[in-house]
PDB file of C-alpha atoms in Angstrom:
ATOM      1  CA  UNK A  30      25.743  23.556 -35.242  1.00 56.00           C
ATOM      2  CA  UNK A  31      22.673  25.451 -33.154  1.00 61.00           C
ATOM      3  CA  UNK A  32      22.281  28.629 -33.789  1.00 62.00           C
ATOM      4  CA  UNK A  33      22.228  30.783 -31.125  1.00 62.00           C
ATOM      5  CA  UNK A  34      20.044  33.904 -30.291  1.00 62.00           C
ATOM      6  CA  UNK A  35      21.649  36.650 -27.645  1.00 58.00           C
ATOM      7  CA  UNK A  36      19.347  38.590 -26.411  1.00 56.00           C
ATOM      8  CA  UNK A  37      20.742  42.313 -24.817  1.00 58.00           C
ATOM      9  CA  UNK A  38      19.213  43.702 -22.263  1.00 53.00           C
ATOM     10  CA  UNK A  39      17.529  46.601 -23.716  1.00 51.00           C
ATOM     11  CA  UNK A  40      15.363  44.272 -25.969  1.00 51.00           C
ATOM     12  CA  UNK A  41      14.557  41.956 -22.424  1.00 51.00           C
ATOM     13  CA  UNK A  42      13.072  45.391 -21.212  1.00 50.00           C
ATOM     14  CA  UNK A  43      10.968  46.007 -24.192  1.00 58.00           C
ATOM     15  CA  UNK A  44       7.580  45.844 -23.226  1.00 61.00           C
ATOM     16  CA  UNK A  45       5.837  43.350 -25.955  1.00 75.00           C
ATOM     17  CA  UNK A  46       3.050  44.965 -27.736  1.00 70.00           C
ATOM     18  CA  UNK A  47       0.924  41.947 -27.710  1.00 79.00           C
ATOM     19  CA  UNK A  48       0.581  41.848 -23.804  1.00 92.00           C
ATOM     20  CA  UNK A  49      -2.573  42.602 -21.981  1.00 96.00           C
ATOM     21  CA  UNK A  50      -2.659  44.615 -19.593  1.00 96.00           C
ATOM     22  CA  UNK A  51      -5.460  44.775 -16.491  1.00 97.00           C
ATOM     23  CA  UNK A  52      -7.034  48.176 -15.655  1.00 96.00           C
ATOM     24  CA  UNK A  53      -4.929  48.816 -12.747  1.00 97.00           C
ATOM     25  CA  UNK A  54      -1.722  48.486 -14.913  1.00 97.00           C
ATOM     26  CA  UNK A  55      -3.048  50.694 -17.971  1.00 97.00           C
ATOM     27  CA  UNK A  56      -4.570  53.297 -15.479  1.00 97.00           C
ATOM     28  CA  UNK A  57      -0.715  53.370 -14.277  1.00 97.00           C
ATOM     29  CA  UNK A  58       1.013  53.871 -17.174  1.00 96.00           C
ATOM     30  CA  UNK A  59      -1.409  56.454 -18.224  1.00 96.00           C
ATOM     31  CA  UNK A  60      -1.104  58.537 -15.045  1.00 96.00           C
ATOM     32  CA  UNK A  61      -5.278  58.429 -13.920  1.00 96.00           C
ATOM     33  CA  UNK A  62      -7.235  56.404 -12.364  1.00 97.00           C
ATOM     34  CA  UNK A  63      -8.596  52.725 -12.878  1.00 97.00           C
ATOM     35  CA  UNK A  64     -11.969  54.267 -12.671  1.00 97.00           C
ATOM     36  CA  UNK A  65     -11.929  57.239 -15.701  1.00 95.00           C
ATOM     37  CA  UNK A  66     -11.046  53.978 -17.363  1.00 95.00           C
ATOM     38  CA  UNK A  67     -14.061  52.497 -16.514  1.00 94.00           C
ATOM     39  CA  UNK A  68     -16.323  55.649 -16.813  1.00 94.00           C
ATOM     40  CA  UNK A  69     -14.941  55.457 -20.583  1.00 92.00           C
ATOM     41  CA  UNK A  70     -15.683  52.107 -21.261  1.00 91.00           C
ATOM     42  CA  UNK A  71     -19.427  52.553 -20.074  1.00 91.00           C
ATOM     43  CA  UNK A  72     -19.733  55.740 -22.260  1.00 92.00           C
ATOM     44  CA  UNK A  73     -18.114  53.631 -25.227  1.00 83.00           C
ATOM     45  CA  UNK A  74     -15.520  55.954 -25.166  1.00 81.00           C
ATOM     46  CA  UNK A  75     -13.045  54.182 -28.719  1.00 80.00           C
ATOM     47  CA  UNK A  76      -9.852  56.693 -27.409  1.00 86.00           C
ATOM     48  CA  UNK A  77      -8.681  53.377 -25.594  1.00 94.00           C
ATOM     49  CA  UNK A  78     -10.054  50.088 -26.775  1.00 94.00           C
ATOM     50  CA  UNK A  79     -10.833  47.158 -24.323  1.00 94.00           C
ATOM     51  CA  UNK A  80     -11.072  43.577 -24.351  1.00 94.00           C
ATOM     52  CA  UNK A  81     -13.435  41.362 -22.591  1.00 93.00           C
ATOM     53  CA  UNK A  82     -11.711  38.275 -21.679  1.00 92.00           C
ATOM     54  CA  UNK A  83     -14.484  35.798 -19.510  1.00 94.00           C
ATOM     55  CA  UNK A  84     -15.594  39.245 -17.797  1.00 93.00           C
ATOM     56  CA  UNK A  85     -12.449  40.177 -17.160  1.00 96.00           C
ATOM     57  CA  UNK A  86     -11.422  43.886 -18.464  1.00 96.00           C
ATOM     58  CA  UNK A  87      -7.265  43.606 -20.743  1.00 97.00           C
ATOM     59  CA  UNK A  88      -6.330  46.742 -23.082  1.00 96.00           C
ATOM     60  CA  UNK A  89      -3.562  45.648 -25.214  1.00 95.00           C
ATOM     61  CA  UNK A  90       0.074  47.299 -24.515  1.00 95.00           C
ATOM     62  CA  UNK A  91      -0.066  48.371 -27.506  1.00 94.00           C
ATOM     63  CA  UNK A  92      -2.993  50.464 -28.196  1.00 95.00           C
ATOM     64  CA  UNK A  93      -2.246  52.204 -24.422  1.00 96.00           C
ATOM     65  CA  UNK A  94       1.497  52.719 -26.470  1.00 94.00           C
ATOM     66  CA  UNK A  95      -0.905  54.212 -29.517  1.00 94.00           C
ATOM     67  CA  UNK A  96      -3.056  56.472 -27.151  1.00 94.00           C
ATOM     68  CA  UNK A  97      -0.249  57.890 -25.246  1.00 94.00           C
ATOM     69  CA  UNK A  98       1.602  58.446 -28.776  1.00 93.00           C
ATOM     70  CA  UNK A  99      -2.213  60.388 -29.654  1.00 92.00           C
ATOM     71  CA  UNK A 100      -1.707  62.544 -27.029  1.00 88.00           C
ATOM     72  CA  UNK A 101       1.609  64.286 -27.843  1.00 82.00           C
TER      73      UNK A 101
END
C-alpha cells in the first residue's frame, strides 16, 4: 500500500524558506525600492544578506522573513 501525502492549501501557500528571491521581489515584500537594496549591498550593509549567484543578486526568503521579523 502507498502512502499518501495530502497536502491543504494553507501549507501550498507557504512561502518555502529556502527560495531565492531576485531584488525586485525582496524590494516588494519589504515595501522600498530595488535600489536602497542595492545602496546597502555596496555599503556592506549585513541587515539583509545577499547571494551572488554567476553575478546575479538572490536574498534568501528566509532571511527577508528574519529582517522583517527584526523590525517589529
Amino acid at each position: 500500500m502507498q502512502k499518501q501525502t495530502i497536502t491543504t492549501i494553507t501549507e501550498i501557500q507557504q512561502p518555502n524558506e529556502r527560495e531565492l528571491l531576485t531584488s525586485v521581489e525582496a524590494a516588494r515584500i519589504l515595501a522600498m525600492s530595488p535600489k536602497t537594496l542595492a545602496r546597502w549591498r555596496c555599503q556592506n550593509n549585513t541587515l539583509l544578506p545577499s547571494l551572488k549567484i554567476g553575478g546575479l543578486v538572490r536574498y534568501m526568503r528566509k532571511d527577508v522573513n528574519d529582517f522583517i521579523d527584526s523590525c517589529k
